[in-house]
CSV table of N, CA and C in Angstrom, one decimal:
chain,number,residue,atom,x,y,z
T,1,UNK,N,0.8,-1.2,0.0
T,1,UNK,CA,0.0,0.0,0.0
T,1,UNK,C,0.9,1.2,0.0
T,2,UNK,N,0.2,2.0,-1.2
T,2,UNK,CA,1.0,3.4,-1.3
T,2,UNK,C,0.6,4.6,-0.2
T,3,UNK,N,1.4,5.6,0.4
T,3,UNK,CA,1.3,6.5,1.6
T,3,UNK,C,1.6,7.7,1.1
T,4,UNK,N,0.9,8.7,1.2
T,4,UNK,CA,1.4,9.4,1.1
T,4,UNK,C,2.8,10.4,1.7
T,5,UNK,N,4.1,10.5,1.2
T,5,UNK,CA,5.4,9.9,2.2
T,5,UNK,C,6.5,9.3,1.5
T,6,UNK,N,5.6,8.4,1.1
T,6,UNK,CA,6.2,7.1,0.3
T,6,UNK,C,7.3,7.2,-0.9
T,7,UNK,N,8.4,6.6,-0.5
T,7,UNK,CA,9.2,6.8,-1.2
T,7,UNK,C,9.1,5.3,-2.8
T,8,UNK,N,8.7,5.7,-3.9
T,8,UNK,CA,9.0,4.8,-4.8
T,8,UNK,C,9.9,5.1,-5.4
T,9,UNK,N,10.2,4.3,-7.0
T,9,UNK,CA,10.4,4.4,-8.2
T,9,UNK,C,9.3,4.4,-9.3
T,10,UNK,N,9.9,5.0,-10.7
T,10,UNK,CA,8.7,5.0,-11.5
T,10,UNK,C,9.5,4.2,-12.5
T,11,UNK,N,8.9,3.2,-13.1
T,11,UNK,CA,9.4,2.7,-13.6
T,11,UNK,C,9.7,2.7,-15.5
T,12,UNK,N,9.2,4.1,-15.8
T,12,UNK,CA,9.5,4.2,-16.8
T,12,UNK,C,11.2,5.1,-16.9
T,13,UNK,N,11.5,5.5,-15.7
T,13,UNK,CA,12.8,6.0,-14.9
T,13,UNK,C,13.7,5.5,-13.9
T,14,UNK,N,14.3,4.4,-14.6
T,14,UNK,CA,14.7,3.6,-13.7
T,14,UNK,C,15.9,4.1,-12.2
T,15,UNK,N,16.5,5.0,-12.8
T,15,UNK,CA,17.7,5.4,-11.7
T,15,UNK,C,16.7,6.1,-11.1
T,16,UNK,N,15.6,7.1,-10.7
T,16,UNK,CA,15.0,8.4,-9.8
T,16,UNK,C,14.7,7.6,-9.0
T,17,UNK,N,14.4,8.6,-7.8
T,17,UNK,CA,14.0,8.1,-6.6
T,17,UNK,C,12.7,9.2,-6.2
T,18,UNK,N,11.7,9.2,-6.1
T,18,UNK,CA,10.8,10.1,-5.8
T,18,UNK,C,9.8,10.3,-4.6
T,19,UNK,N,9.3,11.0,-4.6
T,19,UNK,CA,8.5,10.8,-3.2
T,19,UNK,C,7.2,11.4,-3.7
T,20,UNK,N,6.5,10.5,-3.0
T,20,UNK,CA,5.0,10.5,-3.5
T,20,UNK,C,4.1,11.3,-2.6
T,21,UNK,N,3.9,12.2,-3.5
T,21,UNK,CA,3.2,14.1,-2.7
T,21,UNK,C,1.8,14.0,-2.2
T,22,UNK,N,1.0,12.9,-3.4
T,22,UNK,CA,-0.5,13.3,-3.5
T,22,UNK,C,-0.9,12.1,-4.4
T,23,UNK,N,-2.7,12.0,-4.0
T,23,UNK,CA,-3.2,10.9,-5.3
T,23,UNK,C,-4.1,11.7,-6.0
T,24,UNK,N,-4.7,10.9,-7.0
T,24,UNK,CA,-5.6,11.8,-7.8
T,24,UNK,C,-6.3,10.7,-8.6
T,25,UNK,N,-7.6,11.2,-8.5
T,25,UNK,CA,-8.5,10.0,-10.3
T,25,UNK,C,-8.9,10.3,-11.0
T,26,UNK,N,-8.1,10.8,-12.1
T,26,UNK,CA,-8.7,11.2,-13.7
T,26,UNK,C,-9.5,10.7,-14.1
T,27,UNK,N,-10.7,11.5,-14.9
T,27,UNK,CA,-11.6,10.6,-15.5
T,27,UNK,C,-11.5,10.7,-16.9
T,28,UNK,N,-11.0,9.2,-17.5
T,28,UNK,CA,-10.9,9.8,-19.1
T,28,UNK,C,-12.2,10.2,-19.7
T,29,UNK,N,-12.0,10.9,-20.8
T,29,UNK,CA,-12.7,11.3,-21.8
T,29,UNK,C,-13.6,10.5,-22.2
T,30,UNK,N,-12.7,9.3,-23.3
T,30,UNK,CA,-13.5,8.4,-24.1
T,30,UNK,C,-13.6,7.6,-23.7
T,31,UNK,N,-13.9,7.1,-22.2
T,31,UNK,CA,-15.0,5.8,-21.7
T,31,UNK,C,-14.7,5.9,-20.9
T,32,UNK,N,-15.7,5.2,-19.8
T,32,UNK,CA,-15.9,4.9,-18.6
T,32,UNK,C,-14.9,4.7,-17.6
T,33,UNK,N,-13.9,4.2,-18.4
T,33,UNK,CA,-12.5,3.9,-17.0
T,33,UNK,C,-11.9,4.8,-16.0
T,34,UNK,N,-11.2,4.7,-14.9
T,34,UNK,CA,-10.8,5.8,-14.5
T,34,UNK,C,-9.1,5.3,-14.7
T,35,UNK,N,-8.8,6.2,-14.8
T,35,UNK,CA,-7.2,6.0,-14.9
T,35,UNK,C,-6.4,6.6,-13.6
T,36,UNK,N,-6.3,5.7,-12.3
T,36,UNK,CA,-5.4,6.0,-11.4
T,36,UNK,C,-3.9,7.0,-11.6
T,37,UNK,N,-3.8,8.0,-11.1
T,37,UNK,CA,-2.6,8.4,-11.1
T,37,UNK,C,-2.1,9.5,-10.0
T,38,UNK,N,-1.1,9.6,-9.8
T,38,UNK,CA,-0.3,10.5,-8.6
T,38,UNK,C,0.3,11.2,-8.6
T,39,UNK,N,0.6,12.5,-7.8
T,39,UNK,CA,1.3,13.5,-7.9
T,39,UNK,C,2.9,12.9,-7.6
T,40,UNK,N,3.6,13.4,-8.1
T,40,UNK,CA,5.2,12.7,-7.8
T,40,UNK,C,6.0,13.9,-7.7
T,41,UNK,N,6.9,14.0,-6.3
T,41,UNK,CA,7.7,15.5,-6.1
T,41,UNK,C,9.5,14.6,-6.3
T,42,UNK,N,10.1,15.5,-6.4
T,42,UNK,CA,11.6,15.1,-6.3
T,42,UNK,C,12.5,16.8,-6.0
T,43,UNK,N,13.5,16.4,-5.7
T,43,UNK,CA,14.4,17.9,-6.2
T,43,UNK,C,14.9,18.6,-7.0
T,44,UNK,N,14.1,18.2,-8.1
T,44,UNK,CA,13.9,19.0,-9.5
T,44,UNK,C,12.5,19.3,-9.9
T,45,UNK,N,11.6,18.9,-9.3
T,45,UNK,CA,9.9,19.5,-8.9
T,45,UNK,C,9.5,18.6,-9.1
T,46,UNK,N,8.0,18.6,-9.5
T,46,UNK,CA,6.7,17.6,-8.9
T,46,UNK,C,6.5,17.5,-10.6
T,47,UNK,N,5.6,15.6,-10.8
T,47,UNK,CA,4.6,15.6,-11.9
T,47,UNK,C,3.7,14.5,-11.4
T,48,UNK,N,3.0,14.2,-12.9
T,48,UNK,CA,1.9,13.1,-12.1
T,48,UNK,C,2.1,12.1,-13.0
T,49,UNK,N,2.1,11.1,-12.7
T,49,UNK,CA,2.1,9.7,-13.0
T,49,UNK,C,1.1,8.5,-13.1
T,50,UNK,N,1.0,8.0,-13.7
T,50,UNK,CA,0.1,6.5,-13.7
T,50,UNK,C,0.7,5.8,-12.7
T,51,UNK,N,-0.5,5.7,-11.5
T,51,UNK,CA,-0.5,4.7,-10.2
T,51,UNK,C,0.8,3.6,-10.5
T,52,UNK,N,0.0,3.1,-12.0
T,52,UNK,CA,0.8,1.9,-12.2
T,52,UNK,C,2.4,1.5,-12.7
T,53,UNK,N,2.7,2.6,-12.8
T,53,UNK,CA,4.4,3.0,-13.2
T,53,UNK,C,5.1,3.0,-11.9
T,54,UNK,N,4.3,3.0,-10.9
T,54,UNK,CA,5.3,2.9,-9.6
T,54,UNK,C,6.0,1.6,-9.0
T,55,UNK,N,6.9,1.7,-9.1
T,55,UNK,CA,7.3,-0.2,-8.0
T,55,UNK,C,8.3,0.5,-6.9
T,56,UNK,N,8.1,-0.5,-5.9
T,56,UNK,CA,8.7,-0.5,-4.7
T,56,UNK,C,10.9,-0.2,-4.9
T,57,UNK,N,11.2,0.8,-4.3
T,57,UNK,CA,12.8,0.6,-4.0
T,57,UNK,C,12.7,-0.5,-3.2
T,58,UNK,N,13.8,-1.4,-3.8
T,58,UNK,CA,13.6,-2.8,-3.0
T,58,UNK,C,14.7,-2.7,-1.7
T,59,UNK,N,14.8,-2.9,-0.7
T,59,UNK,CA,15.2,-3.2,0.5
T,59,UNK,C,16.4,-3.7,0.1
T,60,UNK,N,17.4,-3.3,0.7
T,60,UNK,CA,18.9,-3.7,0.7
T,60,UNK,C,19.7,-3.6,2.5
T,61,UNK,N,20.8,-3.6,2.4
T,61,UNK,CA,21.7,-3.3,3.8
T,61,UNK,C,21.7,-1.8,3.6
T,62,UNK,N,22.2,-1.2,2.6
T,62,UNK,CA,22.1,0.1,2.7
T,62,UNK,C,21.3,1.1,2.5
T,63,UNK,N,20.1,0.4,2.2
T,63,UNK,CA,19.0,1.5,2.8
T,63,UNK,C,18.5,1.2,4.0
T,64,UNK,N,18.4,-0.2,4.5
T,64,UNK,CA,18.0,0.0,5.6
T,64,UNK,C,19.2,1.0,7.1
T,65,UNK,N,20.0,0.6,6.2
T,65,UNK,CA,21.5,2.0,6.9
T,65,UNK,C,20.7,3.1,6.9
T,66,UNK,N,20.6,3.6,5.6
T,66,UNK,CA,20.3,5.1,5.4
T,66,UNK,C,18.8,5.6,6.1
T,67,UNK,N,18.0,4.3,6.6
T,67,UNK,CA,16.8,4.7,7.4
T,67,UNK,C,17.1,4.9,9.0
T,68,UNK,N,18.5,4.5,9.3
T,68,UNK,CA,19.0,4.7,10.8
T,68,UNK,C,18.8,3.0,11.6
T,69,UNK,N,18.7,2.1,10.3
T,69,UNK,CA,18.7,0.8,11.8
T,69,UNK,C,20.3,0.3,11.4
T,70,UNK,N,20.5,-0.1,12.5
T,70,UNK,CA,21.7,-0.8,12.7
T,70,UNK,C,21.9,-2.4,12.6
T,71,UNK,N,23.0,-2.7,12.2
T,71,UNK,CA,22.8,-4.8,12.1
T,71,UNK,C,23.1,-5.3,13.5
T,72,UNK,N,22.8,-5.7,13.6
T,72,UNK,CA,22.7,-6.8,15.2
T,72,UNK,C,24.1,-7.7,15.3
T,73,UNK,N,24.7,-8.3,16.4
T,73,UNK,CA,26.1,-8.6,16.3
T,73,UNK,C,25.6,-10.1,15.3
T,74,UNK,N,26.7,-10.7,15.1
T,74,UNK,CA,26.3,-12.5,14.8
T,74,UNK,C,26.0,-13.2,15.7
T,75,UNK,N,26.3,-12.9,17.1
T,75,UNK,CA,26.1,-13.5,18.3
T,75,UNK,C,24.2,-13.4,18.9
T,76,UNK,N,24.0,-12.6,18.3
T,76,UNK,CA,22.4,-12.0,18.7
T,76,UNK,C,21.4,-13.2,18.6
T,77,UNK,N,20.5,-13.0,19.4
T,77,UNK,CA,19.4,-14.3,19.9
T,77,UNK,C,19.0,-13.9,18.6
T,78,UNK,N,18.6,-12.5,18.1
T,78,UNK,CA,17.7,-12.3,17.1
T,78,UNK,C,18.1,-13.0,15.9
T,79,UNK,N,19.3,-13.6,15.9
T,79,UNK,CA,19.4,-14.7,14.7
T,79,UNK,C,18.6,-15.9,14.3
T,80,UNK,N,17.8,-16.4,15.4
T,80,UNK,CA,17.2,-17.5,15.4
T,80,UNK,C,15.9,-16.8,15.7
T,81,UNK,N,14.5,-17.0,14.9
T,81,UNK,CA,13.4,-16.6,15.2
T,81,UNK,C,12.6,-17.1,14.8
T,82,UNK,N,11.5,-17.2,15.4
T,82,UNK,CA,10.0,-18.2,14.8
T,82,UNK,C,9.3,-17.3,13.9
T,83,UNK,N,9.1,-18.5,13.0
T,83,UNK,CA,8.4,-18.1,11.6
T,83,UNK,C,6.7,-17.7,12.3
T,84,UNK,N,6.4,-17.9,11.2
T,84,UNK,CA,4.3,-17.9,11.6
T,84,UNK,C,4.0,-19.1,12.5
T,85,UNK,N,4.8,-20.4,11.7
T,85,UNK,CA,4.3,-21.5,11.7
T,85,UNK,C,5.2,-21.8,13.3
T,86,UNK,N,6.0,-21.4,14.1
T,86,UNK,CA,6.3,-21.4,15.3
T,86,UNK,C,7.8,-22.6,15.2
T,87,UNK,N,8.2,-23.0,14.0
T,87,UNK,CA,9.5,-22.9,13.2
T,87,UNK,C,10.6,-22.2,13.4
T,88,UNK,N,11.8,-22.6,14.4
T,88,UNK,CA,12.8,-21.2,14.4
T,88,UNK,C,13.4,-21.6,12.7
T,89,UNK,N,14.2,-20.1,12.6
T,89,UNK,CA,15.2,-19.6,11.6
T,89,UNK,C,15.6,-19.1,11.7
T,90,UNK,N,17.3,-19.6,11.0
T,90,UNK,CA,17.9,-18.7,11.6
T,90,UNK,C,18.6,-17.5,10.5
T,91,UNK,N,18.3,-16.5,10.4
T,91,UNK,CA,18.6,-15.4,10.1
T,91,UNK,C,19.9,-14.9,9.4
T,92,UNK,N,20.3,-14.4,8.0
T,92,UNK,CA,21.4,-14.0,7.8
T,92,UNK,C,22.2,-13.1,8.3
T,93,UNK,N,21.0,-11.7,8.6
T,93,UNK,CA,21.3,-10.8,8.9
T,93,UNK,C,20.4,-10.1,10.2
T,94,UNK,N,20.1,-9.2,11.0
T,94,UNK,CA,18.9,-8.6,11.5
T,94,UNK,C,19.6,-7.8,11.9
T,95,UNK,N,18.6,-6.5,11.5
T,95,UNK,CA,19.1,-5.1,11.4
T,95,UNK,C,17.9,-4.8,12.7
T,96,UNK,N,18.4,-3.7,13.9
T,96,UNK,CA,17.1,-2.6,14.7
T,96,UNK,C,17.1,-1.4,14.4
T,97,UNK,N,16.2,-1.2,14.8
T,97,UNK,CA,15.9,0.5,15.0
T,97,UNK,C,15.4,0.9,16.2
T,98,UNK,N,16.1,1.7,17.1
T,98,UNK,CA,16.0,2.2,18.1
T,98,UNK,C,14.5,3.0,18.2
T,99,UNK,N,13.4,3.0,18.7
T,99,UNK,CA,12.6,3.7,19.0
T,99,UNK,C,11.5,4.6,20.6
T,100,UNK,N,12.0,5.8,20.5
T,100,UNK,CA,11.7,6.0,21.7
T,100,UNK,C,10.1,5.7,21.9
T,101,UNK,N,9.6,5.2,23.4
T,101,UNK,CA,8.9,4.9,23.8
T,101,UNK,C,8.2,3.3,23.0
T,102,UNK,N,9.2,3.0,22.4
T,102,UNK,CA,8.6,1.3,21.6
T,102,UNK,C,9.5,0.5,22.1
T,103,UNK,N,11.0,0.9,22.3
T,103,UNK,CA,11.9,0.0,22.1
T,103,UNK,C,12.9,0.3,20.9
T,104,UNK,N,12.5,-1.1,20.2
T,104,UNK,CA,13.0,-1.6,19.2
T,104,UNK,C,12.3,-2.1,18.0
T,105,UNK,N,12.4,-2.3,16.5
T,105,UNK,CA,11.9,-2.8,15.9
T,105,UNK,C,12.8,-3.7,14.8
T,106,UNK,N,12.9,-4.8,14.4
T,106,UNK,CA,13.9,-5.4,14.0
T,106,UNK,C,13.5,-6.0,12.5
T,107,UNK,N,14.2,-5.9,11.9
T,107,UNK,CA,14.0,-6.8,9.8
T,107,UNK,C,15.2,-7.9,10.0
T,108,UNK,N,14.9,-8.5,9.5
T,108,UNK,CA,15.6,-10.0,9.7
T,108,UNK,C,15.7,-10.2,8.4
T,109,UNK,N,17.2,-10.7,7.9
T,109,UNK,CA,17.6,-10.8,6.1
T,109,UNK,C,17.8,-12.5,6.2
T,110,UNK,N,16.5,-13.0,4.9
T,110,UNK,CA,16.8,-15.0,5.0
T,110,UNK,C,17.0,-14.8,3.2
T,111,UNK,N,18.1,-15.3,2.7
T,111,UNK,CA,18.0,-15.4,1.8
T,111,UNK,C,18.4,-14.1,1.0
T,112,UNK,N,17.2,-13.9,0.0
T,112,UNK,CA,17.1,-12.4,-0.6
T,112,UNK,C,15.5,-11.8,0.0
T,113,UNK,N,15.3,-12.3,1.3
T,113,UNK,CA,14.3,-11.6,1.4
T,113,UNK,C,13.9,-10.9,2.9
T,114,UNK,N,13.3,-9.8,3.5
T,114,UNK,CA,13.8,-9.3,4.4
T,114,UNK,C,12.1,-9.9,5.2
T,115,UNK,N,12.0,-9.6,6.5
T,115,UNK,CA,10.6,-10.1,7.4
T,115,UNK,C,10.9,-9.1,8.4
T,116,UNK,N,9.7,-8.4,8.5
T,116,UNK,CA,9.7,-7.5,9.9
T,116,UNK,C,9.4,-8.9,11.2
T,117,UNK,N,9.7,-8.4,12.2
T,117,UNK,CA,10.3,-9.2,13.4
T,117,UNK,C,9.5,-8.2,14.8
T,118,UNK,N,9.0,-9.3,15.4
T,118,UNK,CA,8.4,-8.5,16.7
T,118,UNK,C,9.0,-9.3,18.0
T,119,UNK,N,8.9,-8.9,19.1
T,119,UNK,CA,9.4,-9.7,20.2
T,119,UNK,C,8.4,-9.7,20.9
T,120,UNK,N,7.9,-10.9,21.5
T,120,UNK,CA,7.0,-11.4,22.9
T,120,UNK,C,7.3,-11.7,23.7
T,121,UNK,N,7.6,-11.6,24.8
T,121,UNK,CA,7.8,-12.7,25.9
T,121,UNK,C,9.0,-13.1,25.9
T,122,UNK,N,9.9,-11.9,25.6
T,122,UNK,CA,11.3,-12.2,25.4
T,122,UNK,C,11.6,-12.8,23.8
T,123,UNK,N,10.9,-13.5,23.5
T,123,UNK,CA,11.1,-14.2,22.0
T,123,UNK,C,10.9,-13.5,20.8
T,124,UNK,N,12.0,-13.2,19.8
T,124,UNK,CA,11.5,-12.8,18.9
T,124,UNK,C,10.8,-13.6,17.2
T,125,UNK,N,9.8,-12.9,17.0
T,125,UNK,CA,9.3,-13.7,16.0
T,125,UNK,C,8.9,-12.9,15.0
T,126,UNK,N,9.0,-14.0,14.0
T,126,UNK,CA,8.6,-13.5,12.2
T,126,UNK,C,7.2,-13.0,12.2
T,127,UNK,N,6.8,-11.7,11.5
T,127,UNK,CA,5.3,-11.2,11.0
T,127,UNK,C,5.2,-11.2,9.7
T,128,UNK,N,6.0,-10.4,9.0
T,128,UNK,CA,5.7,-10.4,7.5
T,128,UNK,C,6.9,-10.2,6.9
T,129,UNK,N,6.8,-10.4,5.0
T,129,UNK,CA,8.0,-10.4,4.6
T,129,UNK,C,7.7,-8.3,4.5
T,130,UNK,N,8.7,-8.0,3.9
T,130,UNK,CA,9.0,-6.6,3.5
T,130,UNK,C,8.9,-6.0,2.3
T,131,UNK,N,8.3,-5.8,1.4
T,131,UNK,CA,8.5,-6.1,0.2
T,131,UNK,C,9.2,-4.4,-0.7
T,132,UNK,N,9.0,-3.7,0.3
T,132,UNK,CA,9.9,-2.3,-0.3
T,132,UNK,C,10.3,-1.4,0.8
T,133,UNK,N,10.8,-0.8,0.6
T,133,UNK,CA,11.3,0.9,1.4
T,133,UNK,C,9.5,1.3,1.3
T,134,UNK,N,8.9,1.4,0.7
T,134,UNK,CA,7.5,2.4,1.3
T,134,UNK,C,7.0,1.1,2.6
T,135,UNK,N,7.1,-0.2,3.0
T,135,UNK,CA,6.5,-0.9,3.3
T,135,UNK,C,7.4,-0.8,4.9
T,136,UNK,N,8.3,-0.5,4.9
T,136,UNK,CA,9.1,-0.3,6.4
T,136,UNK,C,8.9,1.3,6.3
T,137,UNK,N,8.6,2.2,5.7
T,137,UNK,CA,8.0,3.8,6.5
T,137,UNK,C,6.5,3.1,6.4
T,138,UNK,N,5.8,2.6,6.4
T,138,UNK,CA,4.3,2.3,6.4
T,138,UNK,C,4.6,1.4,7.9
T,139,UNK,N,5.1,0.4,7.9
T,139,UNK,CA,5.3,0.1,9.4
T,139,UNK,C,6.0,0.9,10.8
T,140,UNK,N,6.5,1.7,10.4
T,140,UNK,CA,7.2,2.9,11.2
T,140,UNK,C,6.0,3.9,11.3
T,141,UNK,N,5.6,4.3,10.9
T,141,UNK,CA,4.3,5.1,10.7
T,141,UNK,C,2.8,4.7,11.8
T,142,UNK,N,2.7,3.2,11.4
T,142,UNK,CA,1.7,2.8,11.5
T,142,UNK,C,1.9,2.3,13.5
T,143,UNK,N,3.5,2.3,14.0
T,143,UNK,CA,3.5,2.3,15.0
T,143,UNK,C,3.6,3.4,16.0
T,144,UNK,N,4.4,4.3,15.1
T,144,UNK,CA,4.7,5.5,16.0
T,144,UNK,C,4.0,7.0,15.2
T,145,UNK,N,3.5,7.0,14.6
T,145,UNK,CA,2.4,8.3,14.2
T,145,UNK,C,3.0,9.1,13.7
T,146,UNK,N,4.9,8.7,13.1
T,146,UNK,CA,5.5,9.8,12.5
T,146,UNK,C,6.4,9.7,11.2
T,147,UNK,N,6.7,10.1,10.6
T,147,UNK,CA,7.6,9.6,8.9
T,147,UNK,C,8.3,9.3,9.5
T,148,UNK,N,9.2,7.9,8.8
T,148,UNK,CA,10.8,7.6,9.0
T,148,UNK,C,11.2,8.7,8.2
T,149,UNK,N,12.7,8.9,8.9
T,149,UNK,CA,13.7,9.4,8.4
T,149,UNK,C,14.5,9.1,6.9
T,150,UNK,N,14.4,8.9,6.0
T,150,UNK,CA,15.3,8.4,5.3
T,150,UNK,C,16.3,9.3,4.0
T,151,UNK,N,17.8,8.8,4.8
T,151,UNK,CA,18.6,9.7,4.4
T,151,UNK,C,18.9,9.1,2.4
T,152,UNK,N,17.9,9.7,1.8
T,152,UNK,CA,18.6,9.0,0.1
T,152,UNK,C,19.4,9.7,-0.4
């Protein structure tokens, strides 16, 4: 889900990085369809785009650097953690982020794919995979009421 916040790509521009200002729903002319599309800002100004030209900046070490989480030692319990299915795994990587009045929040790297990570009861466990940079400011948001930071 797109936020307004939201950092995508458009994909008819592969290298830009843009931030998504505003939505909008055109109504075409010659028939009934609506044609989804969005306002798109950068540091050379704003345009609008078709919804559908957007995909996710995919999740790497270095953006989750440049969002301010840090990698966990190799020694870290958070290496091993229960899936859905209550399955440990054990983890390539797990990055946190410090959060005042939360804690912590943690992404766990298996493979090529990243999982946000919660802790209960001392135990940390698997919630969901990650599937872009707008999808970790959408969970940051959705717990603490404020934009992540992210330095692009």
């Amino acid at each position: 889900e797109l936020r307004i916040g939201n950092y995508v790509n458009i994909s008819v521009d592969w290298g830009s990085v843009t931030e998504v200002s505003g939505f909008r729903i055109d109504e075409m002319f010659l028939s009934d369809d609506k044609e989804y599309r969005c306002r798109m800002s950068d540091k050379d100004g704003s345009t609008e785009v078709d919804l559908f030209t957007l995909i996710p900046i995919p999740l790497t070490e270095e953006m989750l650097l440049k969002c301010g989480f840090e990698q966990e030692s190799p020694s870290s319990i958070y290496r091993s953690v229960a899936d859905n299915n209550g399955d440990n795994r054990s983890y390539d990587a797990v990055y946190f982020l410090s959060i005042p009045n939360i804690n912590e929040i943690w992404v766990g790297l298996l493979g090529a794919k990243y999982y946000f990570l919660v802790e209960q009861d001392s135990m940390a466990y698997e919630t969901i995979e990650v599937n872009g940079l707008h999808s970790i400011q959408n969970l940051y948001f959705a717990l603490t009421g404020k934009e992540l930071e992210v330095k692009l």
